Short mmCIF file of C-alpha atoms in Angstrom, two decimals:
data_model
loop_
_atom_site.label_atom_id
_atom_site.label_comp_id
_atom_site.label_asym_id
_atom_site.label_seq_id
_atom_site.Cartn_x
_atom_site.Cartn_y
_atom_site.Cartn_z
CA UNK A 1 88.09 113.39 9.52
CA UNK A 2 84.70 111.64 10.83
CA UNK A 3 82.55 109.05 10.15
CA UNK A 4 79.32 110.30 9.13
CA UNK A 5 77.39 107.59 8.44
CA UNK A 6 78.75 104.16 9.88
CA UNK A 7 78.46 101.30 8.03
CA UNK A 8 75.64 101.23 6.06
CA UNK A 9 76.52 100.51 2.62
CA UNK A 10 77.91 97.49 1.01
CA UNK A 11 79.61 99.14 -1.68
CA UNK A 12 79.48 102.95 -1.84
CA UNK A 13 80.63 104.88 -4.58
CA UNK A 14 79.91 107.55 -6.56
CA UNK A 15 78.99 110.68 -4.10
CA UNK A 16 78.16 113.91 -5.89
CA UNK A 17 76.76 117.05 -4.08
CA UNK A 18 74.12 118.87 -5.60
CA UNK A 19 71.97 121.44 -3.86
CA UNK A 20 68.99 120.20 -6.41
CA UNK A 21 68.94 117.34 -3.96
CA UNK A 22 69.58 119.05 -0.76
CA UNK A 23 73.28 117.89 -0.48
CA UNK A 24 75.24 114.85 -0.71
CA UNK A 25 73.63 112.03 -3.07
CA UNK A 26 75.68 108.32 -3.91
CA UNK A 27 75.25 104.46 -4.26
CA UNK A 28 74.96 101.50 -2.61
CA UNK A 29 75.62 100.23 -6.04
CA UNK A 30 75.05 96.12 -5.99
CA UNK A 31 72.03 96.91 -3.51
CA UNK A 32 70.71 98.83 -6.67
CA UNK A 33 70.13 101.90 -3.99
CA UNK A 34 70.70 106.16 -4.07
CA UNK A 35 71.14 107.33 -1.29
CA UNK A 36 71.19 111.01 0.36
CA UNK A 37 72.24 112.53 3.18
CA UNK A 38 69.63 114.52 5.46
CA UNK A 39 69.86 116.42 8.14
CA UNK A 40 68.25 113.63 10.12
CA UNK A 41 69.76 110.84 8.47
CA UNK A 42 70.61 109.30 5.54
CA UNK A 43 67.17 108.00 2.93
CA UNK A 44 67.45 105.07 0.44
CA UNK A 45 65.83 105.13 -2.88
CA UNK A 46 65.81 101.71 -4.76
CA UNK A 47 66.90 101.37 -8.38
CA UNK A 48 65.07 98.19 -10.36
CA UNK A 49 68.18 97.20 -11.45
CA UNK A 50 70.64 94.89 -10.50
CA UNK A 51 72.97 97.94 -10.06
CA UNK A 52 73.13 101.47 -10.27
CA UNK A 53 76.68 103.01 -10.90
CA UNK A 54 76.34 106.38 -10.21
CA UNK A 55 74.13 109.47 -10.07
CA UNK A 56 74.42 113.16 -11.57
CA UNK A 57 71.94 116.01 -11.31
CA UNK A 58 70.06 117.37 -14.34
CA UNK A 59 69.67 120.83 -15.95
CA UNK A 60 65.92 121.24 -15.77
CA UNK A 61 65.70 119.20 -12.17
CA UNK A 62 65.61 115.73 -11.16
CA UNK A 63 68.77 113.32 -12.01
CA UNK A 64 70.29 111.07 -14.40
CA UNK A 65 71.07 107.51 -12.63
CA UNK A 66 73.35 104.59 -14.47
CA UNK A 67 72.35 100.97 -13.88
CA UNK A 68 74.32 97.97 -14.92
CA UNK A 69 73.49 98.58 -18.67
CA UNK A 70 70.27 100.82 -18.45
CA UNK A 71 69.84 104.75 -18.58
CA UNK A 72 67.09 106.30 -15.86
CA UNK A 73 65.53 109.63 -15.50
CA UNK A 74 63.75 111.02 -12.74
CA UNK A 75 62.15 114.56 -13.18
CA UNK A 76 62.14 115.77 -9.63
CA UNK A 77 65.08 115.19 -6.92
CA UNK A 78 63.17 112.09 -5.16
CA UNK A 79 61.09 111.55 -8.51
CA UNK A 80 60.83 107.65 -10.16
CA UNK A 81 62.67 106.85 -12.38
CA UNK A 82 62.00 105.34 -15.86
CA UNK A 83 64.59 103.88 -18.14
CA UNK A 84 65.76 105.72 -21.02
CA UNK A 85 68.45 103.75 -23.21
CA UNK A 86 69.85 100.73 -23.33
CA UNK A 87 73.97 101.12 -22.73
CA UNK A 88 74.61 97.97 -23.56
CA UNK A 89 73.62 93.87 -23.84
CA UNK A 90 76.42 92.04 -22.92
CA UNK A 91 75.52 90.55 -19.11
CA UNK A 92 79.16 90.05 -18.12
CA UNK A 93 79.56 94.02 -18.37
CA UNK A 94 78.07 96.76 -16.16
CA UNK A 95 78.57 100.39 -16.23
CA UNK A 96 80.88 101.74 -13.57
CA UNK A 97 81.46 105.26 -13.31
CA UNK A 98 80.95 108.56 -14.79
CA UNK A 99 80.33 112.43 -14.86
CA UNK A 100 79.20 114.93 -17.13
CA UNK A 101 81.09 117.42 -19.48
CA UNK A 102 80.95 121.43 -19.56
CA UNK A 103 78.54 120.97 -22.24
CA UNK A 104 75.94 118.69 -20.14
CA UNK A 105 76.94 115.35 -21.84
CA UNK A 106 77.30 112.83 -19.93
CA UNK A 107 80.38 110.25 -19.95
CA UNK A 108 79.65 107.16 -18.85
CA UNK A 109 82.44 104.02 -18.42
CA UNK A 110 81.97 100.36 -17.91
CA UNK A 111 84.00 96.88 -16.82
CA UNK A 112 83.33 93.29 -17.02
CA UNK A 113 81.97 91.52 -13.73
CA UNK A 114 85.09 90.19 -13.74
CA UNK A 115 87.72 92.60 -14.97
CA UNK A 116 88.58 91.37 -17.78
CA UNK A 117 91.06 93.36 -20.36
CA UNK A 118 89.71 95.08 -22.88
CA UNK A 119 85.67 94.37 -22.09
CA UNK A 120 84.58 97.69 -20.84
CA UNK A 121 84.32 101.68 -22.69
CA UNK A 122 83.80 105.46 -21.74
CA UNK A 123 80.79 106.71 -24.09
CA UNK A 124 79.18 109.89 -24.30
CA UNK A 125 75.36 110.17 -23.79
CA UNK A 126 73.84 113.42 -25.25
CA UNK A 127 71.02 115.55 -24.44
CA UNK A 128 69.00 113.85 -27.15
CA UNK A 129 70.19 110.38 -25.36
CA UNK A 130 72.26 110.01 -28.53
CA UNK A 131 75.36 107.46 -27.72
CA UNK A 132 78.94 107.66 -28.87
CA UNK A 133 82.24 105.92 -27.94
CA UNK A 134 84.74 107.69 -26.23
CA UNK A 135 87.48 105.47 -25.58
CA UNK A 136 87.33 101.36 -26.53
CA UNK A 137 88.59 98.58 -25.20
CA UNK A 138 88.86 100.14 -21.61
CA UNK A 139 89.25 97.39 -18.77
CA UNK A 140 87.87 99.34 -15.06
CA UNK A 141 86.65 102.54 -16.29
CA UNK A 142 86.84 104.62 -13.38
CA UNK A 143 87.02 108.40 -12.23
CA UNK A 144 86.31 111.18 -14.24
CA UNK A 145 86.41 114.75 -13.77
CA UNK A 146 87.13 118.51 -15.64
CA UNK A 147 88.99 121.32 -14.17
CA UNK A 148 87.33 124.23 -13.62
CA UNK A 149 87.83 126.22 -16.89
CA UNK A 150 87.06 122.76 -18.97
CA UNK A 151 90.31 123.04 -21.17
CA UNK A 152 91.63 119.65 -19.38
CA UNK A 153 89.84 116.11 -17.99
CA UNK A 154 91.32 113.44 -15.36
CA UNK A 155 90.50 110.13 -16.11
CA UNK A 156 91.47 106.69 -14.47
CA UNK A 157 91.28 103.34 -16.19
CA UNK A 158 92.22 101.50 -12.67
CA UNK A 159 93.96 98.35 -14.80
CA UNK A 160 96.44 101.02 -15.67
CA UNK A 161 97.41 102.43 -12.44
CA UNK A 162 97.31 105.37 -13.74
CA UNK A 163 95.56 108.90 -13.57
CA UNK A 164 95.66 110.32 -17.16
CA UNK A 165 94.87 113.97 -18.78
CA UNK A 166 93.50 114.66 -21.38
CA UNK A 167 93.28 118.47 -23.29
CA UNK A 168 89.93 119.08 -24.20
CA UNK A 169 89.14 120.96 -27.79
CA UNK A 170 85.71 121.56 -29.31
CA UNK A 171 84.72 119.26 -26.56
CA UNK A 172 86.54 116.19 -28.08
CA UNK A 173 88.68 114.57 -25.40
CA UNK A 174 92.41 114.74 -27.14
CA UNK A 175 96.17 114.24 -25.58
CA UNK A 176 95.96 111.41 -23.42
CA UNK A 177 98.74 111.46 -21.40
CA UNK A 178 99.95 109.97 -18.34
CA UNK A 179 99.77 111.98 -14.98
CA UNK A 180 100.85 109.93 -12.91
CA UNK A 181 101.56 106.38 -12.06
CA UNK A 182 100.30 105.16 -8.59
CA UNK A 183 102.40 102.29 -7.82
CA UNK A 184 100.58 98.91 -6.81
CA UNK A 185 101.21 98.86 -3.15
CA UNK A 186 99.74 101.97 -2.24
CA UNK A 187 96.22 100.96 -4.30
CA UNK A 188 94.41 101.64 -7.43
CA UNK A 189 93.17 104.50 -8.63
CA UNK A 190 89.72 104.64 -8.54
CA UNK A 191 86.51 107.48 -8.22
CA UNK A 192 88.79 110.93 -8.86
CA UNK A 193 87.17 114.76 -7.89
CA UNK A 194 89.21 118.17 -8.80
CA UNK A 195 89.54 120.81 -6.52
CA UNK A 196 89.26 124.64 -7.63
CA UNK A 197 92.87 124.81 -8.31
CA UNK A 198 93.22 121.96 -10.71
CA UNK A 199 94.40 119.36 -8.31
CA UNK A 200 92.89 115.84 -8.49
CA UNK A 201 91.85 113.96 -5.63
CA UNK A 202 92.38 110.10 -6.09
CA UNK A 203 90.29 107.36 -4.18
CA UNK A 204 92.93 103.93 -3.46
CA UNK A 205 91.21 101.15 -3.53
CA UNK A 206 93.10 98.68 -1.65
CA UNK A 207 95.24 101.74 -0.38
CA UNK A 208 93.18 102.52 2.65
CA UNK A 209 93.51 106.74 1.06
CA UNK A 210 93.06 109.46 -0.45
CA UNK A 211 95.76 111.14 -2.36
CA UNK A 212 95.76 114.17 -4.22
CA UNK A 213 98.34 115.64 -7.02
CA UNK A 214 98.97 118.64 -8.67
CA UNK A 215 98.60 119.55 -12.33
CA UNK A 216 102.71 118.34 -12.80
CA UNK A 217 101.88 114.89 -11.16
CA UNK A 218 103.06 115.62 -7.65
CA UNK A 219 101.89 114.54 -4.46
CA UNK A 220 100.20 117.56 -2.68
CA UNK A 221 98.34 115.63 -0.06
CA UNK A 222 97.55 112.22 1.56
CA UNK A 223 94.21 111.49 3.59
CA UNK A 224 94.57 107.77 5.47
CA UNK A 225 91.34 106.29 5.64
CA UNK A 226 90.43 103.04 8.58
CA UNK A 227 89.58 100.42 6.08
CA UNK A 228 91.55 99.72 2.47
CA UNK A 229 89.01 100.21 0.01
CA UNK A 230 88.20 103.93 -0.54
CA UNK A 231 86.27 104.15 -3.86
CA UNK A 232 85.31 108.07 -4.49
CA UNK A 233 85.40 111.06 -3.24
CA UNK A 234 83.63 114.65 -3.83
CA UNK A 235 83.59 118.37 -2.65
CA UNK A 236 80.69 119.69 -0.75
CA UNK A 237 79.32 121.37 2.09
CA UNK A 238 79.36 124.82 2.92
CA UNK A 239 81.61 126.53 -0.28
CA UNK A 240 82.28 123.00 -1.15
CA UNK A 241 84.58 122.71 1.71
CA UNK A 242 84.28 119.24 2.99
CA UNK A 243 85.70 116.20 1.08
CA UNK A 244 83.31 113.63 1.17
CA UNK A 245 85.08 109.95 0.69
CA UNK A 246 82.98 107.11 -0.33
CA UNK A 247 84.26 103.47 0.82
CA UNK A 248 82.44 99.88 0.37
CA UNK A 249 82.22 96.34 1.93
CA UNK A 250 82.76 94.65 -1.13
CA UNK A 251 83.96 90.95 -0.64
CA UNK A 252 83.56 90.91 2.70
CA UNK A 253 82.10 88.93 5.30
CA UNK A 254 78.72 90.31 6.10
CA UNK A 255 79.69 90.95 9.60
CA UNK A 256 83.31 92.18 8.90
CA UNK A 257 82.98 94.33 12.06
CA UNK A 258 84.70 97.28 10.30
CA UNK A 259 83.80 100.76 9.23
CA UNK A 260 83.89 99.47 5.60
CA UNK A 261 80.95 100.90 3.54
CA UNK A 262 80.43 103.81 5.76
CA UNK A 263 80.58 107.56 4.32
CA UNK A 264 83.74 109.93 5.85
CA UNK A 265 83.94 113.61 5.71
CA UNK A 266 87.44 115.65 6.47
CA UNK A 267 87.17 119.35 5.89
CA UNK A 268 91.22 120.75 4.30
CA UNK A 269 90.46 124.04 3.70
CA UNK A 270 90.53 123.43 -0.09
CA UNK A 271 87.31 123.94 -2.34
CA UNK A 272 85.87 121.90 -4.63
CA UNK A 273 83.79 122.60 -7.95
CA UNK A 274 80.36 122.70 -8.54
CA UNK A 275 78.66 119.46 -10.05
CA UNK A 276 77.94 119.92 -13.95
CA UNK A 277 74.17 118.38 -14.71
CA UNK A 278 73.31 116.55 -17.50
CA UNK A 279 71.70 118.46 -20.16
CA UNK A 280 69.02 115.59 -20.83
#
C-alpha cells in the first residue's frame, strides 16, 4: 500500500474510476471540491455548493455530482456544472453517498448534520430526473454497490453497524437482510465497493481499515490503514486492479500532522467492476 496523494483533502470520500474522466475522480466534500487524479498530479474542480457528496459518470459523457441537497450536471468530463433538482429543503440534512443501478438510476442517500435517527433517506433519481424514495427514515446513509450480474445490492446505513443485502427484482430493491454486523470497536461501516467475485469491500471509519467479506458474511481480508477514519474505497487502475481507499481530516486540528485526508492505493490481485453511469 502507498500514499498517493498526501494530505490534501479535508474530508475525502467518494472515489469512483471512470476512464470518461481519465481515471480516478472523488471529493473533498465540505470544501465543495472534485477532484481527479493525473498523471502529473491531482486537479480540483469547485462545486457552488456548500458540499458535494459524491460523483458518478454519465451515459452520454460528462458526470452527475450530489451537493448537500442539489442535483448537478456537467456535459463533458471537466464541463460546468448546472443544477438540476432540488433533493431536498431541510438545511440540517445533506446528501451523503450514492451510486447508480444496472439500469442507470441513480441512488442517492442522505443524514442530518448531526446524525440524528431517522432524518436522512436513499432515493432513486431517474433518467428523466424523476425522484422516488427508496428506503425512509435512514440515519447515515452510506455505501452502496451491485454485484456484477445485478441480482443483489450492499448497502450500509452506518447507525446500524451493519452491511445489508438486498435481492434485486424488476429493479426494486427487496430482502433486506443483514450481512454482517461490524462490531463497534473495529469502526463503522462506511463507503462499500464489490469486487468481481461478489465480495464487498468495507471502509471503517474510526477503524483505521479496510475489510472485506464474502457473499456468507465472512471475513476474507483486512487492509490496516495509518490514520482511523477510512471513508471509501473503489477498484481501478489497470483491469481495475488497484484498490483505491479514500480517508478525511474531518474534526481535526488543521495541522493534525497526519496522513489523514490523503488518497492510498494497495494493489491485491483482486478486480473490481466497472462504474455504472447515470442514464441522465
Amino acid at each position: 500500500m502507498h500514499n498517493v496523494t498526501g494530505p490534501i483533502a479535508g474530508h475525502a470520500e467518494g472515489p469512483v474510476w471512470a476512464a470518461a474522466w481519465g481515471g480516478l475522480r472523488w471529493v473533498d466534500a465540505a470544501a465543495g471540491d472534485l477532484l481527479t487524479l493525473r498523471d502529473d498530479g491531482v486537479v480540483r474542480q469547485h462545486v457552488d455548493d456548500e458540499f458535494v457528496a459524491f460523483v458518478r459518470p454519465r451515459r452520454t459523457g460528462g458526470f452527475v455530482a450530489a451537493g448537500a441537497r442539489t442535483l448537478y450536471l456537467a456535459d463533458e468530463a471537466d464541463g460546468e456544472t448546472r443544477a438540476v433538482a432540488r433533493l431536498g429543503d431541510d438545511p440540517g440534512v445533506r446528501m451523503n453517498d450514492g451510486c447508480c443501478d444496472p439500469d442507470g438510476r441513480l441512488l442517492a442517500g442522505s443524514m442530518a448534520y448531526d446524525s440524528a435517527a431517522g432524518r436522512g433517506s436513499l432515493r432513486r433519481i431517474d433518467a428523466d430526473l424523476s425522484i422516488s424514495t427508496v428506503l425512509p427514515e435512514v440515519t447515515v446513509s452510506n455505501g452502496i454497490g451491485f454485484t456484477s450480474e445485478g441480482s443483489q445490492a450492499y448497502y450500509a446505513d452506518t447507525a446500524t453497524g451493519r452491511v445489508d443485502v438486498f435481492d434485486v427484482s424488476d429493479g426494486e430493491l427487496v430482502d433486506r437482510r443483514p450481512l454482517v454486523t461490524i462490531p463497534s470497536e473495529l469502526g463503522a461501516p462506511d463507503g462499500l465497493c464489490i469486487d468481481h467475485d461478489g465480495n464487498v469491500w468495507v471502509a471503517l471509519w474510526g477503524g483505521s481499515a479496510v475489510q472485506a467479506y464474502d457473499d456468507s458474511g465472512a471475513l476474507i481480508e483486512r487492509i490496516e490503514l495509518p490514520v482511523a477514519q477510512v471513508s471509501a474505497c473503489t477498484f481501478g487502475g489497470t483491469g481495475l486492479g488497484t484498490l483505491f481507499i479514500t480517508t478525511s481530516a474531518q474534526g481535526l486540528d488543521p495541522d493534525h500532522g497526519t496522513e489523514a485526508g490523503s488518497l492510498f492505493a494497495v494493489d491485491l490481485g483482486v478486480r473490481g467492476l466497472p462504474t455504472l453511469p447515470f442514464a441522465g
